Amino acid sequence: MSAEKMNVNWYPGHMTKAKRMMQENMVLIDLVIEVLDARIPLSSRNPDIDELAKNKSRIVLLNKSDLADPKLNQKWMKYFEGKGAHALEINAKTGAGVKNIRPLVEKACKEKIERDRKRGIVNRPIRAMVVGIPNVGKSTFINAFAGKACTKTGNKPGVTKGKQWIRLGKNLELLDTPGILWPKFEDRQVGMNLAYIGSVNDEILVLEELAAELLETIRTRYPGLLNNRYQIEEEGDGNLLLERVAESRKCYAKGEVLDLKKASGIVLDDFRNGRIGRMTLEE
Ligand code: G4P
């Protein structure tokens, strides 16, 4: 499960180091491919990315689009395009949408290719780096995008030792390790959103609180879905909704006492796997 894998432990020292590494890598590349979680496109963004990637061509990938609201996927794509990036919705797990990236790379780097041509440089490959906060699907995406057809080009002068480029055809090279960035932790809602999707270790959270708040959010944003999934009345606050889920799913601790922790686990697991329905939490 991704939440365990991630174990966020960012503290300022880590962030400074990650930022420095990112800056070093930025010098080497033409194109930044930013992977976001389509269910929370803003919360899953690194706040410094615009500054770090300024002057680079940009592609924003709304990944896990299969779990997000299709209408809002469209809206978010327009939003990022309005900000000067090229945007695409994908499902890195199945590979859906991935084939549309290559044409977008050409489009995003058109100016660079033109500039090179004018200076007599032909066919210098575009160099790209995948970036994103933990758990948005960067590794899954690199695998889907690079596939089996790619070859590693090995170390090159000017590239920090150990850095590998994956060659994708004649004109594209991808840094084989993604740039891992941190989300914006100070904002409570951002923290909750990241916790809902499983990007924060569940052990440090009060599950019942998280589930209750999520239930309230779902009820408000997508009325009817909770009734559909759990056959419960949708009035009342999050705690009441959680109790109803516990009753409906027969989560009892001892005798008649409801096991809210168990019910919380069910709700979060259902949400993370898209079983309640496709949802986007930010608009
Ligand atoms: P990262 O490198 O950014 O940290 O993320 P990673 O690729 O490890 O992906 C994190 C989790 O998200 C994985 O699930 C992965 O399968 C899942 N995932 C990635 N892209 C998509 C997508 O487009 N749609 C859906 N539904 N899931 C996606 P996991 O729980 O860690 O493993 P598993 O369940 O795949 O075994």
PDB file of C-alpha atoms and ligand atoms in Angstrom:
ATOM      1  CA  MET A   1       0.000   0.000   0.000  1.00  0.00           C
ATOM      2  CA  SER A   2       1.344   3.338  -1.028  1.00  0.00           C
ATOM      3  CA  ALA A   3       0.792   5.104   2.302  1.00  0.00           C
ATOM      4  CA  GLU A   4       3.363   2.906   4.035  1.00  0.00           C
ATOM      5  CA  LYS A   5       5.768   3.174   1.194  1.00  0.00           C
ATOM      6  CA  MET A   6       5.731   6.887   1.337  1.00  0.00           C
ATOM      7  CA  ASN A   7       6.247   7.603   5.015  1.00  0.00           C
ATOM      8  CA  VAL A   8       6.627  11.320   4.507  1.00  0.00           C
ATOM      9  CA  ASN A   9       9.353  12.613   6.662  1.00  0.00           C
ATOM     10  CA  TRP A  10      10.107  15.931   5.127  1.00  0.00           C
ATOM     11  CA  TYR A  11      11.809  18.448   7.287  1.00  0.00           C
ATOM     12  CA  PRO A  12      13.612  21.606   6.173  1.00  0.00           C
ATOM     13  CA  GLY A  13      16.956  19.806   5.751  1.00  0.00           C
ATOM     14  CA  HIS A  14      15.411  17.313   3.352  1.00  0.00           C
ATOM     15  CA  MET A  15      13.649  20.009   1.434  1.00  0.00           C
ATOM     16  CA  THR A  16      16.792  22.060   0.968  1.00  0.00           C
ATOM     17  CA  LYS A  17      18.646  19.005  -0.290  1.00  0.00           C
ATOM     18  CA  ALA A  18      15.852  18.007  -2.647  1.00  0.00           C
ATOM     19  CA  LYS A  19      15.640  21.533  -3.970  1.00  0.00           C
ATOM     20  CA  ARG A  20      19.373  21.690  -4.575  1.00  0.00           C
ATOM     21  CA  MET A  21      19.319  18.374  -6.427  1.00  0.00           C
ATOM     22  CA  MET A  22      16.412  19.578  -8.489  1.00  0.00           C
ATOM     23  CA  GLN A  23      18.243  22.773  -9.411  1.00  0.00           C
ATOM     24  CA  GLU A  24      21.297  20.773 -10.469  1.00  0.00           C
ATOM     25  CA  ASN A  25      19.154  18.569 -12.665  1.00  0.00           C
ATOM     26  CA  MET A  26      17.211  21.470 -14.146  1.00  0.00           C
ATOM     27  CA  VAL A  27      20.349  22.766 -15.803  1.00  0.00           C
ATOM     28  CA  LEU A  28      20.525  19.588 -17.863  1.00  0.00           C
ATOM     29  CA  ILE A  29      17.024  19.500 -19.204  1.00  0.00           C
ATOM     30  CA  ASP A  30      14.740  21.213 -21.712  1.00  0.00           C
ATOM     31  CA  LEU A  31      11.406  19.882 -20.584  1.00  0.00           C
ATOM     32  CA  VAL A  32       9.751  19.291 -17.222  1.00  0.00           C
ATOM     33  CA  ILE A  33       7.014  16.683 -17.071  1.00  0.00           C
ATOM     34  CA  GLU A  34       5.069  17.364 -13.911  1.00  0.00           C
ATOM     35  CA  VAL A  35       2.916  14.519 -12.614  1.00  0.00           C
ATOM     36  CA  LEU A  36      -0.119  15.430 -10.504  1.00  0.00           C
ATOM     37  CA  ASP A  37      -2.903  13.448  -8.913  1.00  0.00           C
ATOM     38  CA  ALA A  38      -6.017  14.377 -10.888  1.00  0.00           C
ATOM     39  CA  ARG A  39      -8.198  14.069  -7.769  1.00  0.00           C
ATOM     40  CA  ILE A  40      -6.306  16.899  -6.068  1.00  0.00           C
ATOM     41  CA  PRO A  41      -4.419  18.786  -8.773  1.00  0.00           C
ATOM     42  CA  LEU A  42      -3.557  21.749  -6.563  1.00  0.00           C
ATOM     43  CA  SER A  43      -2.747  19.943  -3.343  1.00  0.00           C
ATOM     44  CA  SER A  44      -0.514  17.476  -5.179  1.00  0.00           C
ATOM     45  CA  ARG A  45       1.562  20.283  -6.680  1.00  0.00           C
ATOM     46  CA  ASN A  46       4.841  21.436  -5.324  1.00  0.00           C
ATOM     47  CA  PRO A  47       4.595  25.144  -4.521  1.00  0.00           C
ATOM     48  CA  ASP A  48       8.116  25.896  -5.814  1.00  0.00           C
ATOM     49  CA  ILE A  49       7.848  24.162  -9.149  1.00  0.00           C
ATOM     50  CA  ASP A  50       7.008  27.286 -11.134  1.00  0.00           C
ATOM     51  CA  GLU A  51      10.161  28.942  -9.868  1.00  0.00           C
ATOM     52  CA  LEU A  52      12.323  25.823 -10.262  1.00  0.00           C
ATOM     53  CA  ALA A  53      11.143  25.124 -13.788  1.00  0.00           C
ATOM     54  CA  LYS A  54      10.972  28.642 -15.108  1.00  0.00           C
ATOM     55  CA  ASN A  55      12.261  28.973 -18.674  1.00  0.00           C
ATOM     56  CA  LYS A  56      11.648  25.270 -19.281  1.00  0.00           C
ATOM     57  CA  SER A  57       9.004  23.774 -21.501  1.00  0.00           C
ATOM     58  CA  ARG A  58       6.269  22.298 -19.342  1.00  0.00           C
ATOM     59  CA  ILE A  59       3.920  19.367 -19.557  1.00  0.00           C
ATOM     60  CA  VAL A  60       1.428  18.760 -16.759  1.00  0.00           C
ATOM     61  CA  LEU A  61       0.068  15.228 -16.492  1.00  0.00           C
ATOM     62  CA  LEU A  62      -3.157  14.691 -14.601  1.00  0.00           C
ATOM     63  CA  ASN A  63      -2.454  11.131 -13.566  1.00  0.00           C
ATOM     64  CA  LYS A  64      -4.906   8.708 -11.949  1.00  0.00           C
ATOM     65  CA  SER A  65      -7.509  10.361 -14.143  1.00  0.00           C
ATOM     66  CA  ASP A  66      -9.420   7.072 -13.944  1.00  0.00           C
ATOM     67  CA  LEU A  67     -10.199   7.871 -10.300  1.00  0.00           C
ATOM     68  CA  ALA A  68     -11.100  11.525 -10.876  1.00  0.00           C
ATOM     69  CA  ASP A  69     -14.223  13.259 -12.149  1.00  0.00           C
ATOM     70  CA  PRO A  70     -14.069  13.262 -15.993  1.00  0.00           C
ATOM     71  CA  LYS A  71     -15.693  16.703 -16.267  1.00  0.00           C
ATOM     72  CA  LEU A  72     -13.247  18.232 -13.834  1.00  0.00           C
ATOM     73  CA  ASN A  73     -10.310  16.553 -15.583  1.00  0.00           C
ATOM     74  CA  GLN A  74     -11.263  18.621 -18.618  1.00  0.00           C
ATOM     75  CA  LYS A  75     -11.581  21.773 -16.554  1.00  0.00           C
ATOM     76  CA  TRP A  76      -8.221  21.269 -14.895  1.00  0.00           C
ATOM     77  CA  MET A  77      -6.517  20.680 -18.232  1.00  0.00           C
ATOM     78  CA  LYS A  78      -7.851  24.014 -19.412  1.00  0.00           C
ATOM     79  CA  TYR A  79      -6.660  25.614 -16.193  1.00  0.00           C
ATOM     80  CA  PHE A  80      -3.069  24.454 -16.656  1.00  0.00           C
ATOM     81  CA  GLU A  81      -3.106  25.283 -20.348  1.00  0.00           C
ATOM     82  CA  GLY A  82      -4.204  28.776 -19.359  1.00  0.00           C
ATOM     83  CA  LYS A  83      -1.058  28.956 -17.274  1.00  0.00           C
ATOM     84  CA  GLY A  84       1.124  28.232 -20.265  1.00  0.00           C
ATOM     85  CA  ALA A  85       1.747  24.519 -19.714  1.00  0.00           C
ATOM     86  CA  HIS A  86       0.667  21.694 -21.979  1.00  0.00           C
ATOM     87  CA  ALA A  87      -1.710  19.390 -20.157  1.00  0.00           C
ATOM     88  CA  LEU A  88      -2.923  15.848 -20.564  1.00  0.00           C
ATOM     89  CA  GLU A  89      -4.975  13.403 -18.541  1.00  0.00           C
ATOM     90  CA  ILE A  90      -3.519   9.936 -18.253  1.00  0.00           C
ATOM     91  CA  ASN A  91      -3.783   6.641 -16.416  1.00  0.00           C
ATOM     92  CA  ALA A  92      -0.204   5.522 -15.906  1.00  0.00           C
ATOM     93  CA  LYS A  93      -1.371   2.180 -14.547  1.00  0.00           C
ATOM     94  CA  THR A  94      -3.111   1.095 -17.761  1.00  0.00           C
ATOM     95  CA  GLY A  95      -1.146   3.388 -20.053  1.00  0.00           C
ATOM     96  CA  ALA A  96      -4.274   5.193 -21.240  1.00  0.00           C
ATOM     97  CA  GLY A  97      -3.414   8.591 -22.701  1.00  0.00           C
ATOM     98  CA  VAL A  98       0.333   7.941 -22.610  1.00  0.00           C
ATOM     99  CA  LYS A  99       0.632   7.703 -26.392  1.00  0.00           C
ATOM    100  CA  ASN A 100      -0.527  11.316 -26.668  1.00  0.00           C
ATOM    101  CA  ILE A 101       2.544  12.573 -24.833  1.00  0.00           C
ATOM    102  CA  ARG A 102       5.062  12.349 -27.660  1.00  0.00           C
ATOM    103  CA  PRO A 103       3.192  14.758 -29.951  1.00  0.00           C
ATOM    104  CA  LEU A 104       2.799  17.054 -26.970  1.00  0.00           C
ATOM    105  CA  VAL A 105       6.551  16.959 -26.290  1.00  0.00           C
ATOM    106  CA  GLU A 106       7.197  18.092 -29.859  1.00  0.00           C
ATOM    107  CA  LYS A 107       4.662  20.860 -29.437  1.00  0.00           C
ATOM    108  CA  ALA A 108       6.021  21.962 -26.072  1.00  0.00           C
ATOM    109  CA  CYS A 109       9.600  22.049 -27.373  1.00  0.00           C
ATOM    110  CA  LYS A 110       8.862  23.521 -30.793  1.00  0.00           C
ATOM    111  CA  GLU A 111      10.721  26.745 -30.036  1.00  0.00           C
ATOM    112  CA  LYS A 112      13.792  24.938 -28.807  1.00  0.00           C
ATOM    113  CA  ILE A 113      13.888  22.728 -31.886  1.00  0.00           C
ATOM    114  CA  GLU A 114      13.551  25.835 -34.085  1.00  0.00           C
ATOM    115  CA  ARG A 115      16.315  27.617 -32.182  1.00  0.00           C
ATOM    116  CA  ASP A 116      18.627  24.612 -32.535  1.00  0.00           C
ATOM    117  CA  ARG A 117      17.918  24.381 -36.241  1.00  0.00           C
ATOM    118  CA  LYS A 118      18.806  28.030 -36.778  1.00  0.00           C
ATOM    119  CA  ARG A 119      22.127  27.442 -35.053  1.00  0.00           C
ATOM    120  CA  GLY A 120      22.778  24.449 -37.266  1.00  0.00           C
ATOM    121  CA  ILE A 121      22.125  21.887 -34.565  1.00  0.00           C
ATOM    122  CA  VAL A 122      19.944  19.139 -35.917  1.00  0.00           C
ATOM    123  CA  ASN A 123      18.473  16.259 -34.002  1.00  0.00           C
ATOM    124  CA  ARG A 124      19.856  17.092 -30.607  1.00  0.00           C
ATOM    125  CA  PRO A 125      17.525  15.072 -28.399  1.00  0.00           C
ATOM    126  CA  ILE A 126      15.143  16.851 -26.089  1.00  0.00           C
ATOM    127  CA  ARG A 127      16.006  16.071 -22.505  1.00  0.00           C
ATOM    128  CA  ALA A 128      13.162  15.680 -20.074  1.00  0.00           C
ATOM    129  CA  MET A 129      12.733  15.104 -16.369  1.00  0.00           C
ATOM    130  CA  VAL A 130       9.685  13.766 -14.588  1.00  0.00           C
ATOM    131  CA  VAL A 131       8.873  15.552 -11.321  1.00  0.00           C
ATOM    132  CA  GLY A 132       6.216  15.336  -8.658  1.00  0.00           C
ATOM    133  CA  ILE A 133       5.462  14.778  -5.014  1.00  0.00           C
ATOM    134  CA  PRO A 134       5.590  11.196  -3.672  1.00  0.00           C
ATOM    135  CA  ASN A 135       2.888   8.745  -4.684  1.00  0.00           C
ATOM    136  CA  VAL A 136       1.387  10.594  -7.639  1.00  0.00           C
ATOM    137  CA  GLY A 137       2.583   7.800  -9.939  1.00  0.00           C
ATOM    138  CA  LYS A 138       5.918   9.047 -11.296  1.00  0.00           C
ATOM    139  CA  SER A 139       7.572   5.602 -11.428  1.00  0.00           C
ATOM    140  CA  THR A 140       4.502   3.967 -12.896  1.00  0.00           C
ATOM    141  CA  PHE A 141       4.426   6.701 -15.514  1.00  0.00           C
ATOM    142  CA  ILE A 142       8.107   6.366 -16.430  1.00  0.00           C
ATOM    143  CA  ASN A 143       7.587   2.641 -16.908  1.00  0.00           C
ATOM    144  CA  ALA A 144       4.506   3.175 -19.042  1.00  0.00           C
ATOM    145  CA  PHE A 145       6.111   5.934 -21.094  1.00  0.00           C
ATOM    146  CA  ALA A 146       9.536   4.450 -21.593  1.00  0.00           C
ATOM    147  CA  GLY A 147       8.230   0.897 -21.851  1.00  0.00           C
ATOM    148  CA  LYS A 148      10.477  -1.889 -22.992  1.00  0.00           C
ATOM    149  CA  ALA A 149      11.537  -0.296 -26.239  1.00  0.00           C
ATOM    150  CA  CYS A 150      13.868   2.151 -24.561  1.00  0.00           C
ATOM    151  CA  THR A 151      17.591   1.837 -24.123  1.00  0.00           C
ATOM    152  CA  LYS A 152      19.663   3.399 -21.427  1.00  0.00           C
ATOM    153  CA  THR A 153      22.336   5.659 -22.803  1.00  0.00           C
ATOM    154  CA  GLY A 154      24.718   5.408 -19.881  1.00  0.00           C
ATOM    155  CA  ASN A 155      26.700   8.170 -18.286  1.00  0.00           C
ATOM    156  CA  LYS A 156      27.632  11.201 -20.264  1.00  0.00           C
ATOM    157  CA  PRO A 157      30.046  14.012 -19.609  1.00  0.00           C
ATOM    158  CA  GLY A 158      28.506  16.791 -17.607  1.00  0.00           C
ATOM    159  CA  VAL A 159      26.019  14.487 -16.032  1.00  0.00           C
ATOM    160  CA  THR A 160      26.410  13.833 -12.332  1.00  0.00           C
ATOM    161  CA  LYS A 161      27.785  10.365 -11.775  1.00  0.00           C
ATOM    162  CA  GLY A 162      25.148   7.690 -11.715  1.00  0.00           C
ATOM    163  CA  LYS A 163      22.624   9.703 -13.644  1.00  0.00           C
ATOM    164  CA  GLN A 164      21.093   7.669 -16.411  1.00  0.00           C
ATOM    165  CA  TRP A 165      19.206   8.786 -19.445  1.00  0.00           C
ATOM    166  CA  ILE A 166      16.595   6.624 -21.043  1.00  0.00           C
ATOM    167  CA  ARG A 167      16.548   7.063 -24.761  1.00  0.00           C
ATOM    168  CA  LEU A 168      13.120   7.194 -26.366  1.00  0.00           C
ATOM    169  CA  GLY A 169      13.629   7.113 -30.086  1.00  0.00           C
ATOM    170  CA  LYS A 170      15.887   9.599 -31.852  1.00  0.00           C
ATOM    171  CA  ASN A 171      14.815  12.814 -30.313  1.00  0.00           C
ATOM    172  CA  LEU A 172      13.917  12.336 -26.676  1.00  0.00           C
ATOM    173  CA  GLU A 173      15.876  11.421 -23.575  1.00  0.00           C
ATOM    174  CA  LEU A 174      14.357  10.995 -20.163  1.00  0.00           C
ATOM    175  CA  LEU A 175      16.196  11.144 -16.865  1.00  0.00           C
ATOM    176  CA  ASP A 176      15.596   7.697 -15.403  1.00  0.00           C
ATOM    177  CA  THR A 177      14.977   8.843 -11.844  1.00  0.00           C
ATOM    178  CA  PRO A 178      12.122  11.221 -11.185  1.00  0.00           C
ATOM    179  CA  GLY A 179      12.573  14.423  -9.237  1.00  0.00           C
ATOM    180  CA  ILE A 180      10.776  14.010  -5.949  1.00  0.00           C
ATOM    181  CA  LEU A 181       9.371  17.198  -4.525  1.00  0.00           C
ATOM    182  CA  TRP A 182       7.428  18.032  -1.397  1.00  0.00           C
ATOM    183  CA  PRO A 183       3.842  19.177  -1.177  1.00  0.00           C
ATOM    184  CA  LYS A 184       2.717  22.279   0.641  1.00  0.00           C
ATOM    185  CA  PHE A 185       2.378  21.083   4.203  1.00  0.00           C
ATOM    186  CA  GLU A 186       1.425  24.253   6.038  1.00  0.00           C
ATOM    187  CA  ASP A 187      -2.097  24.336   4.704  1.00  0.00           C
ATOM    188  CA  ARG A 188      -4.458  22.087   6.687  1.00  0.00           C
ATOM    189  CA  GLN A 189      -6.781  21.370   3.758  1.00  0.00           C
ATOM    190  CA  VAL A 190      -3.833  20.387   1.577  1.00  0.00           C
ATOM    191  CA  GLY A 191      -2.723  18.011   4.338  1.00  0.00           C
ATOM    192  CA  MET A 192      -6.194  16.477   4.561  1.00  0.00           C
ATOM    193  CA  ASN A 193      -6.421  16.068   0.785  1.00  0.00           C
ATOM    194  CA  LEU A 194      -3.048  14.324   0.704  1.00  0.00           C
ATOM    195  CA  ALA A 195      -4.147  12.078   3.556  1.00  0.00           C
ATOM    196  CA  TYR A 196      -7.395  11.135   1.766  1.00  0.00           C
ATOM    197  CA  ILE A 197      -5.519   9.866  -1.265  1.00  0.00           C
ATOM    198  CA  GLY A 198      -3.053   7.952   0.940  1.00  0.00           C
ATOM    199  CA  SER A 199      -0.026  10.168   0.492  1.00  0.00           C
ATOM    200  CA  VAL A 200       0.529  10.634   4.204  1.00  0.00           C
ATOM    201  CA  ASN A 201       1.251   7.723   6.475  1.00  0.00           C
ATOM    202  CA  ASP A 202      -2.053   6.660   8.035  1.00  0.00           C
ATOM    203  CA  GLU A 203      -0.352   5.778  11.302  1.00  0.00           C
ATOM    204  CA  ILE A 204       0.220   9.393  12.181  1.00  0.00           C
ATOM    205  CA  LEU A 205      -3.411  10.303  11.578  1.00  0.00           C
ATOM    206  CA  VAL A 206      -6.621   9.918  13.509  1.00  0.00           C
ATOM    207  CA  LEU A 207      -8.436   7.696  11.052  1.00  0.00           C
ATOM    208  CA  GLU A 208     -11.918   8.415  12.376  1.00  0.00           C
ATOM    209  CA  GLU A 209     -11.426  12.158  11.953  1.00  0.00           C
ATOM    210  CA  LEU A 210     -10.061  11.723   8.480  1.00  0.00           C
ATOM    211  CA  ALA A 211     -12.880   9.429   7.388  1.00  0.00           C
ATOM    212  CA  ALA A 212     -15.586  11.626   8.940  1.00  0.00           C
ATOM    213  CA  GLU A 213     -14.286  14.689   7.152  1.00  0.00           C
ATOM    214  CA  LEU A 214     -13.934  12.821   3.885  1.00  0.00           C
ATOM    215  CA  LEU A 215     -17.501  11.544   4.145  1.00  0.00           C
ATOM    216  CA  GLU A 216     -18.759  15.071   4.658  1.00  0.00           C
ATOM    217  CA  THR A 217     -16.760  16.300   1.676  1.00  0.00           C
ATOM    218  CA  ILE A 218     -18.078  13.517  -0.560  1.00  0.00           C
ATOM    219  CA  ARG A 219     -21.654  14.094   0.568  1.00  0.00           C
ATOM    220  CA  THR A 220     -21.355  17.796  -0.245  1.00  0.00           C
ATOM    221  CA  ARG A 221     -19.517  17.496  -3.554  1.00  0.00           C
ATOM    222  CA  TYR A 222     -21.124  14.338  -4.879  1.00  0.00           C
ATOM    223  CA  PRO A 223     -24.539  13.876  -3.279  1.00  0.00           C
ATOM    224  CA  GLY A 224     -25.971  10.409  -3.785  1.00  0.00           C
ATOM    225  CA  LEU A 225     -22.699   8.509  -4.032  1.00  0.00           C
ATOM    226  CA  LEU A 226     -22.597   7.549  -0.338  1.00  0.00           C
ATOM    227  CA  ASN A 227     -26.165   6.374  -0.413  1.00  0.00           C
ATOM    228  CA  ASN A 228     -25.323   4.366  -3.471  1.00  0.00           C
ATOM    229  CA  ARG A 229     -22.297   2.689  -1.934  1.00  0.00           C
ATOM    230  CA  TYR A 230     -23.391   2.208   1.669  1.00  0.00           C
ATOM    231  CA  GLN A 231     -27.180   2.570   1.508  1.00  0.00           C
ATOM    232  CA  ILE A 232     -27.142   5.288   4.163  1.00  0.00           C
ATOM    233  CA  GLU A 233     -29.038   8.520   4.721  1.00  0.00           C
ATOM    234  CA  GLU A 234     -26.826  11.454   3.745  1.00  0.00           C
ATOM    235  CA  GLU A 235     -27.984  14.070   6.270  1.00  0.00           C
ATOM    236  CA  GLY A 236     -25.964  14.995   9.346  1.00  0.00           C
ATOM    237  CA  ASP A 237     -22.307  15.655  10.015  1.00  0.00           C
ATOM    238  CA  GLY A 238     -19.327  13.496   9.144  1.00  0.00           C
ATOM    239  CA  ASN A 239     -19.336  11.635  12.465  1.00  0.00           C
ATOM    240  CA  LEU A 240     -22.942  10.635  11.978  1.00  0.00           C
ATOM    241  CA  LEU A 241     -22.213   9.528   8.430  1.00  0.00           C
ATOM    242  CA  LEU A 242     -19.349   7.403   9.710  1.00  0.00           C
ATOM    243  CA  GLU A 243     -21.608   5.789  12.325  1.00  0.00           C
ATOM    244  CA  ARG A 244     -24.102   4.968   9.609  1.00  0.00           C
ATOM    245  CA  VAL A 245     -21.395   3.383   7.479  1.00  0.00           C
ATOM    246  CA  ALA A 246     -20.325   1.336  10.527  1.00  0.00           C
ATOM    247  CA  GLU A 247     -23.918   0.155  11.062  1.00  0.00           C
ATOM    248  CA  SER A 248     -24.473  -0.546   7.419  1.00  0.00           C
ATOM    249  CA  ARG A 249     -21.229  -2.507   7.166  1.00  0.00           C
ATOM    250  CA  LYS A 250     -21.813  -4.225  10.521  1.00  0.00           C
ATOM    251  CA  CYS A 251     -18.633  -2.933  12.123  1.00  0.00           C
ATOM    252  CA  TYR A 252     -19.064  -3.766  15.807  1.00  0.00           C
ATOM    253  CA  ALA A 253     -16.322  -3.915  18.408  1.00  0.00           C
ATOM    254  CA  LYS A 254     -17.934  -5.653  21.389  1.00  0.00           C
ATOM    255  CA  GLY A 255     -21.612  -6.313  21.489  1.00  0.00           C
ATOM    256  CA  GLU A 256     -23.433  -3.236  20.288  1.00  0.00           C
ATOM    257  CA  VAL A 257     -20.453  -0.851  20.266  1.00  0.00           C
ATOM    258  CA  LEU A 258     -19.694   0.461  16.807  1.00  0.00           C
ATOM    259  CA  ASP A 259     -16.142  -0.035  15.564  1.00  0.00           C
ATOM    260  CA  LEU A 260     -15.578   3.344  13.942  1.00  0.00           C
ATOM    261  CA  LYS A 261     -11.935   2.663  13.230  1.00  0.00           C
ATOM    262  CA  LYS A 262     -12.839  -0.317  11.124  1.00  0.00           C
ATOM    263  CA  ALA A 263     -15.512   1.684   9.311  1.00  0.00           C
ATOM    264  CA  SER A 264     -12.957   4.442   8.674  1.00  0.00           C
ATOM    265  CA  GLY A 265     -10.606   1.915   7.121  1.00  0.00           C
ATOM    266  CA  ILE A 266     -13.378   0.756   4.816  1.00  0.00           C
ATOM    267  CA  VAL A 267     -14.283   4.296   3.741  1.00  0.00           C
ATOM    268  CA  LEU A 268     -10.697   5.347   3.051  1.00  0.00           C
ATOM    269  CA  ASP A 269      -9.898   2.156   1.205  1.00  0.00           C
ATOM    270  CA  ASP A 270     -13.046   2.456  -0.909  1.00  0.00           C
ATOM    271  CA  PHE A 271     -12.274   6.067  -1.737  1.00  0.00           C
ATOM    272  CA  ARG A 272      -8.637   5.424  -2.633  1.00  0.00           C
ATOM    273  CA  ASN A 273      -9.588   2.625  -4.960  1.00  0.00           C
ATOM    274  CA  GLY A 274     -12.352   4.568  -6.652  1.00  0.00           C
ATOM    275  CA  ARG A 275     -15.097   2.257  -5.359  1.00  0.00           C
ATOM    276  CA  ILE A 276     -17.339   5.098  -4.172  1.00  0.00           C
ATOM    277  CA  GLY A 277     -17.119   6.719  -7.579  1.00  0.00           C
ATOM    278  CA  ARG A 278     -14.883   8.971  -9.619  1.00  0.00           C
ATOM    279  CA  MET A 279     -14.240  12.144  -7.696  1.00  0.00           C
ATOM    280  CA  THR A 280     -12.157  15.292  -7.779  1.00  0.00           C
ATOM    281  CA  LEU A 281     -11.862  17.121  -4.488  1.00  0.00           C
ATOM    282  CA  GLU A 282     -10.618  20.449  -5.779  1.00  0.00           C
ATOM    283  CA  GLU A 283     -12.290  22.781  -8.192  1.00  0.00           C
TER     284      GLU A 283
HETATM  285  P1  G4P B   1       5.596   7.610  -7.231  1.00  0.00           P
HETATM  286  O1  G4P B   1       6.695   7.031  -8.079  1.00  0.00           O
HETATM  287  O2  G4P B   1       5.174   8.966  -7.687  1.00  0.00           O
HETATM  288  O3  G4P B   1       5.884   7.609  -5.759  1.00  0.00           O
HETATM  289  O4  G4P B   1       4.281   6.694  -7.413  1.00  0.00           O
HETATM  290  P2  G4P B   1       4.153   5.187  -7.944  1.00  0.00           P
HETATM  291  O5  G4P B   1       4.469   5.120  -9.393  1.00  0.00           O
HETATM  292  O6  G4P B   1       4.879   4.281  -7.027  1.00  0.00           O
HETATM  293  O7  G4P B   1       2.575   4.970  -7.797  1.00  0.00           O
HETATM  294  C1  G4P B   1       1.904   5.050  -6.552  1.00  0.00           C
HETATM  295  C2  G4P B   1       0.646   4.213  -6.594  1.00  0.00           C
HETATM  296  O8  G4P B   1      -0.283   4.769  -7.521  1.00  0.00           O
HETATM  297  C3  G4P B   1       0.852   2.769  -7.047  1.00  0.00           C
HETATM  298  O9  G4P B   1      -0.092   1.958  -6.351  1.00  0.00           O
HETATM  299  C4  G4P B   1       0.454   2.811  -8.517  1.00  0.00           C
HETATM  300  O10 G4P B   1       0.054   1.564  -9.014  1.00  0.00           O
HETATM  301  C5  G4P B   1      -0.712   3.769  -8.456  1.00  0.00           C
HETATM  302  N1  G4P B   1      -0.978   4.442  -9.741  1.00  0.00           N
HETATM  303  C6  G4P B   1      -0.074   5.097 -10.521  1.00  0.00           C
HETATM  304  N2  G4P B   1      -0.676   5.637 -11.592  1.00  0.00           N
HETATM  305  C7  G4P B   1      -2.001   5.332 -11.489  1.00  0.00           C
HETATM  306  C8  G4P B   1      -3.163   5.629 -12.300  1.00  0.00           C
HETATM  307  O11 G4P B   1      -3.107   6.330 -13.321  1.00  0.00           O
HETATM  308  N3  G4P B   1      -4.348   5.143 -11.849  1.00  0.00           N
HETATM  309  C9  G4P B   1      -4.475   4.405 -10.730  1.00  0.00           C
HETATM  310  N4  G4P B   1      -5.685   3.957 -10.382  1.00  0.00           N
HETATM  311  N5  G4P B   1      -3.396   4.116  -9.933  1.00  0.00           N
HETATM  312  C10 G4P B   1      -2.193   4.560 -10.322  1.00  0.00           C
HETATM  313  P3  G4P B   1       0.297   1.051  -5.123  1.00  0.00           P
HETATM  314  O12 G4P B   1      -0.908   0.932  -4.296  1.00  0.00           O
HETATM  315  O13 G4P B   1       1.546   1.551  -4.472  1.00  0.00           O
HETATM  316  O14 G4P B   1       0.669  -0.276  -5.762  1.00  0.00           O
HETATM  317  P4  G4P B   1      -0.267  -1.262  -6.650  1.00  0.00           P
HETATM  318  O15 G4P B   1      -1.644  -1.196  -6.054  1.00  0.00           O
HETATM  319  O16 G4P B   1      -0.229  -0.771  -8.044  1.00  0.00           O
HETATM  320  O17 G4P B   1       0.413  -2.560  -6.482  1.00  0.00           O
END
